[in-house]
Coordinates of N, CA and C in Angstrom, one line a residue:
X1 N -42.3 -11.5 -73.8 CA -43.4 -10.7 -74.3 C -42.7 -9.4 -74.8
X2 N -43.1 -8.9 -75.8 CA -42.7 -8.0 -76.7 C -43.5 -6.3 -76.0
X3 N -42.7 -5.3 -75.4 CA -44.1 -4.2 -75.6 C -43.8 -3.1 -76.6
X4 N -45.1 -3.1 -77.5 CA -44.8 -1.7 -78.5 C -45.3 -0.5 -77.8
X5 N -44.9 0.7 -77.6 CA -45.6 1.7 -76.7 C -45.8 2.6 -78.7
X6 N -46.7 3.5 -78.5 CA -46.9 4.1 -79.3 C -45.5 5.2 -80.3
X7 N -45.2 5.8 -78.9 CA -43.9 6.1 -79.2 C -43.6 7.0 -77.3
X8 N -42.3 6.3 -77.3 CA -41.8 6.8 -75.4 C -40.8 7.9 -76.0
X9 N -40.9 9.6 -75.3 CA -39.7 10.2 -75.2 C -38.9 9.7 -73.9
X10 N -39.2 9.1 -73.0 CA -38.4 8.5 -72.2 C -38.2 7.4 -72.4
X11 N -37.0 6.8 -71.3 CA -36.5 6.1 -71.2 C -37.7 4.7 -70.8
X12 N -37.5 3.3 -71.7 CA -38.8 2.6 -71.8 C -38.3 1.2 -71.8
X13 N -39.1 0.4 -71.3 CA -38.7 -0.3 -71.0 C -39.5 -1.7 -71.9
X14 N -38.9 -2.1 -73.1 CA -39.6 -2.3 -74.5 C -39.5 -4.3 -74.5
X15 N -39.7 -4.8 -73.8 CA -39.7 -6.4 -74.0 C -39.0 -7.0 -72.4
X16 N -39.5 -8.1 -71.7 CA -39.0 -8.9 -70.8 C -39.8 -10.3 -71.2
X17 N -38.9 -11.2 -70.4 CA -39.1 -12.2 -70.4 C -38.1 -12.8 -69.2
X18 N -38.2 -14.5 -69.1 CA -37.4 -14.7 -67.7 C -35.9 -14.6 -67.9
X19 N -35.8 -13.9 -66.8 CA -34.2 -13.7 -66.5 C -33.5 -12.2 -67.4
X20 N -34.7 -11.5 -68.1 CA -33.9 -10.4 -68.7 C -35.3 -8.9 -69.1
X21 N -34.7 -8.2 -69.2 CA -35.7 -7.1 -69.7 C -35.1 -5.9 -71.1
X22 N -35.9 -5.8 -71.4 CA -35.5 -5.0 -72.8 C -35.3 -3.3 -72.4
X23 N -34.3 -2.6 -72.1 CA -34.3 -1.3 -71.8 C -34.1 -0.5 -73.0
X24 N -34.6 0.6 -73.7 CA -34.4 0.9 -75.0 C -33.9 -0.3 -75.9
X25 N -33.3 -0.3 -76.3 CA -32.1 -1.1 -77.8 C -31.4 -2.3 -77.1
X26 N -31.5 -1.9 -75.7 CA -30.3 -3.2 -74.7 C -31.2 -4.2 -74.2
X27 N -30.6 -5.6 -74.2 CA -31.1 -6.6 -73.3 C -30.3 -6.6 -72.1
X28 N -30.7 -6.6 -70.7 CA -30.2 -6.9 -69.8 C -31.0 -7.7 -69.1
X29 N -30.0 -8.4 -68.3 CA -30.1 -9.9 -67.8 C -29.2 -10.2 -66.4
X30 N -29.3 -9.0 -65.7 CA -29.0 -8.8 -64.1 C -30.1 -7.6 -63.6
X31 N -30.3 -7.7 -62.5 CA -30.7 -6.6 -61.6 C -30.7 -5.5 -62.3
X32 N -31.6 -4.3 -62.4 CA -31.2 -3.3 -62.7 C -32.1 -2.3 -62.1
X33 N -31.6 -0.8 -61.8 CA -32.6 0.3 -61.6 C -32.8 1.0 -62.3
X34 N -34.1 1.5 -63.3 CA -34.6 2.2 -64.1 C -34.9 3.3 -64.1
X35 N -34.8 4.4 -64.6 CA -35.6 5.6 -64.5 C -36.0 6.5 -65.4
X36 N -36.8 7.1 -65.1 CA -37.8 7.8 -66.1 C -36.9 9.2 -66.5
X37 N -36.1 9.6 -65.9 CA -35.2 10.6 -65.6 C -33.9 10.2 -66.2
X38 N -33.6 8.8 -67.1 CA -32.9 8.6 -67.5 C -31.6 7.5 -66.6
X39 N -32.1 7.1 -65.7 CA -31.1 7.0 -64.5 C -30.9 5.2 -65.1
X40 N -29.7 4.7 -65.1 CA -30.0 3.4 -65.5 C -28.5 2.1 -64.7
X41 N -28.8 2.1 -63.2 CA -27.9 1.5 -62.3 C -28.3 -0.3 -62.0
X42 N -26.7 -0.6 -62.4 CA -26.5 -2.2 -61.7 C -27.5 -2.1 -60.6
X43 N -28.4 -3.4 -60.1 CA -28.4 -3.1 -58.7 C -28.0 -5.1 -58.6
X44 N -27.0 -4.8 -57.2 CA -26.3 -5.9 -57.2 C -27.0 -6.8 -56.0
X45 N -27.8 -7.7 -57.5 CA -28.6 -8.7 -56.1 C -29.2 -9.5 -57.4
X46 N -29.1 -11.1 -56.8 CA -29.5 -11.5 -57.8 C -30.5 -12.6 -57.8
X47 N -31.1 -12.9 -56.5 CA -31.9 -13.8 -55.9 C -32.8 -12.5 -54.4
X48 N -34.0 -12.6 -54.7 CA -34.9 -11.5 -53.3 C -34.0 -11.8 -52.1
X49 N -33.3 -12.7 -51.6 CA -32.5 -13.3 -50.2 C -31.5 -12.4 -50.5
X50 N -30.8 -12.2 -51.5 CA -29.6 -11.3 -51.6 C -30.2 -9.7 -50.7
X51 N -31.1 -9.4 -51.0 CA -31.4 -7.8 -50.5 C -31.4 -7.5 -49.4
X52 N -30.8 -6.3 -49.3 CA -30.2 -5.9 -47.6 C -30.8 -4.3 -47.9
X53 N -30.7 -3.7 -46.3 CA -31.7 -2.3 -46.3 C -30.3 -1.4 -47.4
X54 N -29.3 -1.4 -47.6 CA -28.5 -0.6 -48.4 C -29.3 -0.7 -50.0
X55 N -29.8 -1.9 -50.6 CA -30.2 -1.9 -52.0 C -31.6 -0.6 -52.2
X56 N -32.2 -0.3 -50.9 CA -33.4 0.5 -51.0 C -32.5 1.7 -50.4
X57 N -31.6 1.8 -49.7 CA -31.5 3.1 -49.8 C -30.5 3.6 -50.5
X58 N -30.2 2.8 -51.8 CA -29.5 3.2 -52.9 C -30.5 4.2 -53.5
X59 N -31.8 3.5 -53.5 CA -33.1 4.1 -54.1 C -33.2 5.4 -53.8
X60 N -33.5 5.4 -52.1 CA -33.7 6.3 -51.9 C -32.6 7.8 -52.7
X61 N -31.6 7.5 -53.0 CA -30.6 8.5 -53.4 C -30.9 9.2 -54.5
X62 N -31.7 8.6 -55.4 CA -32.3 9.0 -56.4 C -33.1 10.0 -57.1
X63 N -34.1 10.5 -56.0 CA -34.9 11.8 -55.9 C -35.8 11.6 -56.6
X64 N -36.4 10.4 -56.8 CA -37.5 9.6 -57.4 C -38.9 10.2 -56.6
X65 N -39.9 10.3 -57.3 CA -41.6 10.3 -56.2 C -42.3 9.3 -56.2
X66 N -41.8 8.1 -56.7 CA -42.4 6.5 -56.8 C -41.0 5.9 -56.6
X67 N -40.9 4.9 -56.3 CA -40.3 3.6 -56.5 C -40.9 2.4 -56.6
X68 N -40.8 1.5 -58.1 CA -41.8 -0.1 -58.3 C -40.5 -0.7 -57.9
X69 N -41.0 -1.3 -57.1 CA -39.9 -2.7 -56.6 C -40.2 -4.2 -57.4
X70 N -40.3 -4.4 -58.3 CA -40.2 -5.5 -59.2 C -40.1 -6.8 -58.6
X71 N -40.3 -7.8 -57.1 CA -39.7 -8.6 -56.8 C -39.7 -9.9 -57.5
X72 N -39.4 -9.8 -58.6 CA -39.0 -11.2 -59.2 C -39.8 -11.9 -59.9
X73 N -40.1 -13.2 -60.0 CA -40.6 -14.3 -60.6 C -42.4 -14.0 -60.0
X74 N -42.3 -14.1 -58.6 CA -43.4 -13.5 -57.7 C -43.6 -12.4 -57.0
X75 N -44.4 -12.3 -56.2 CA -44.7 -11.1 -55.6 C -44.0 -11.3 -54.3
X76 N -42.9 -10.6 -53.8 CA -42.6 -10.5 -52.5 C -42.4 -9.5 -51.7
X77 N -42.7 -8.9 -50.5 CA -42.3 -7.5 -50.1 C -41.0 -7.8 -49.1
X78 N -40.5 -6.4 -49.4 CA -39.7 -6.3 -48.5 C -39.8 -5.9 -47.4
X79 N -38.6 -6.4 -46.3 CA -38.8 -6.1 -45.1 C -39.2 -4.8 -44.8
X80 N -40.3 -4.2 -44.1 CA -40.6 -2.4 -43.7 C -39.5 -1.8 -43.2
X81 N -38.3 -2.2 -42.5 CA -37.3 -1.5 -41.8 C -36.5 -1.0 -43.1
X82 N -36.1 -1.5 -43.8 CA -35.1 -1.3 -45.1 C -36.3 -0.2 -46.0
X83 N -37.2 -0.4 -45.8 CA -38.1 1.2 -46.3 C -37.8 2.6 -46.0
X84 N -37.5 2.8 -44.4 CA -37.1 3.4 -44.0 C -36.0 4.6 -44.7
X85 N -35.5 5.0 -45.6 CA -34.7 5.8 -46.3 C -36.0 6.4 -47.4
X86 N -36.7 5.8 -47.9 CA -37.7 6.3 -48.8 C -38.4 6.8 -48.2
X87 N -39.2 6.5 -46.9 CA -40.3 7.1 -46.2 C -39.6 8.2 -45.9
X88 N -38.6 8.6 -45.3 CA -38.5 9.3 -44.9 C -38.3 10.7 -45.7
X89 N -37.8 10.3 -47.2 CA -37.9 11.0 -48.0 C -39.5 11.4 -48.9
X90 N -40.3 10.9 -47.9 CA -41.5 10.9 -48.7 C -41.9 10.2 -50.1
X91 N -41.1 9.2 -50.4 CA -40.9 8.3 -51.6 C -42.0 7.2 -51.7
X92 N -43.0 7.5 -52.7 CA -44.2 6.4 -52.3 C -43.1 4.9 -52.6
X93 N -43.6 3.7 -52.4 CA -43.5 2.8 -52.6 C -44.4 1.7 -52.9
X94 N -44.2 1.3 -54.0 CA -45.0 -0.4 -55.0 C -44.3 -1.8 -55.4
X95 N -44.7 -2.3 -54.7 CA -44.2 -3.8 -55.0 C -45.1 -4.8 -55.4
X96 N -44.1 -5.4 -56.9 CA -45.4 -6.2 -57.6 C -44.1 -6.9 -58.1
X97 N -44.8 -8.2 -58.9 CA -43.6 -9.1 -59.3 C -42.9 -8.1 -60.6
X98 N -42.1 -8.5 -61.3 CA -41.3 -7.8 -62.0 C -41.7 -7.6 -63.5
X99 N -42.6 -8.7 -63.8 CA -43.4 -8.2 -65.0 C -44.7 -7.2 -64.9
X100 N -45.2 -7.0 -63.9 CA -46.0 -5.8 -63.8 C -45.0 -4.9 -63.4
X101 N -44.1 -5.0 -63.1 CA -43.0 -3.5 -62.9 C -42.6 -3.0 -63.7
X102 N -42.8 -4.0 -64.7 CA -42.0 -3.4 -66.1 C -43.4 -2.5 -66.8
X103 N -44.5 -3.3 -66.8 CA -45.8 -2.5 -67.3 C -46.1 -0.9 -66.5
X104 N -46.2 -0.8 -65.2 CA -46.5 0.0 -64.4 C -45.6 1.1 -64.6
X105 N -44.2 1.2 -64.9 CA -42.9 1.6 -65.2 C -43.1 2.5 -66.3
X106 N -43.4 1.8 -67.5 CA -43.7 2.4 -69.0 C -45.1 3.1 -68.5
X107 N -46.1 3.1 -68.1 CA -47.4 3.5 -68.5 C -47.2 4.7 -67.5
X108 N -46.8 4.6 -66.1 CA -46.2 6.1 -65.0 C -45.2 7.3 -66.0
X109 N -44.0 6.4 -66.8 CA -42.8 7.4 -67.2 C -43.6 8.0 -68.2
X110 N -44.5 7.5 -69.2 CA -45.2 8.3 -70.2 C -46.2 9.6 -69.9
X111 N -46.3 9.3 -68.4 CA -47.2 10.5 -67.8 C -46.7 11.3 -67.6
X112 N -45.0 11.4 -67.7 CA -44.1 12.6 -67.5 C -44.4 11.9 -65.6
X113 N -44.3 11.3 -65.0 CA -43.6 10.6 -63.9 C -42.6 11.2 -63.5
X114 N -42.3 11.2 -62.3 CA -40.3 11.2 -61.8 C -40.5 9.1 -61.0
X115 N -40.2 8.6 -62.3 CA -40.5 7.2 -61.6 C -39.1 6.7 -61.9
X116 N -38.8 5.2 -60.6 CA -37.8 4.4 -60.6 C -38.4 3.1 -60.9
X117 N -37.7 2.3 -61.2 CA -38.5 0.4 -61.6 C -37.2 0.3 -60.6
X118 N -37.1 -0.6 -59.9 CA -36.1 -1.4 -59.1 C -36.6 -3.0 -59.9
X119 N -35.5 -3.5 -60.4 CA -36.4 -4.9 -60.9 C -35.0 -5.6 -60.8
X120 N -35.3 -6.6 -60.2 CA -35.1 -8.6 -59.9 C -35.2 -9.1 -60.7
X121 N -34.3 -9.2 -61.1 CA -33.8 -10.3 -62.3 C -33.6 -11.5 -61.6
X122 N -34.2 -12.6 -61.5 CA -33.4 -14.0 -61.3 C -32.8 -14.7 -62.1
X123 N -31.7 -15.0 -61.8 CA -31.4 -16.6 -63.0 C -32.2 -17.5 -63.1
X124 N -32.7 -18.1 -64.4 CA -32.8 -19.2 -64.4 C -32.3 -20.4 -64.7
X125 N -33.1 -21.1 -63.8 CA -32.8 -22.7 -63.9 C -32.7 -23.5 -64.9

């Protein structure tokens, strides 16, 4: 699916489909962390089993006031212990599968947001 935003001064997040997402001009097609702030990090995991409490408190490092956790194909949450670095930072937290993360991501950063997308890429089969 294709998204046309009107026009984004931020960083936007412009087409996904399985196994990849459109970040400005680039296709990527692993893990990645997004941000409205310009922030745009590998995140190294490539199946939801892969995630360990370090991948969220990579997040937390960020100085984000949201975090969308994108988990994948479907909707999965993560374990509450591995939250732990964001709460404590006062970091809200959302988890939805990865194509509403991509939506929720563009429609937050255009509000002038301090937003992150955390999004799961899986390979496909």
């Amino acid at each position: 699916m294709k998204l046309q935003p009107d026009k984004f001064d931020v960083q936007s997040i412009t087409g996904y489909g399985p196994g990849w997402v459109g970040i400005n001009t680039d296709k990527i097609t692993h893990s990645v962390v997004v941000g409205s702030r310009g922030q745009r990090l590998d995140w190294n995991c490539a199946r939801f089993e892969d995630l360990t409490p370090e991948h969220f408190a990579q997040l937390a490092e960020l100085g984000a006031e949201l975090v969308i956790f994108g988990s994948g194909n479907r909707i999965r949450f993560p374990q509450p212990a591995w939250l732990k670095p964001l709460m404590a930072q006062r970091v809200g937290v959302e988890t939805m599968d990865t194509q509403a993360a991509c939506r929720t991501y563009n429609i937050l950063a255009q509000e002038g947001r301090n937003v992150v997308a955390a999004l799961l890429l899986e390979a496909q089969a």
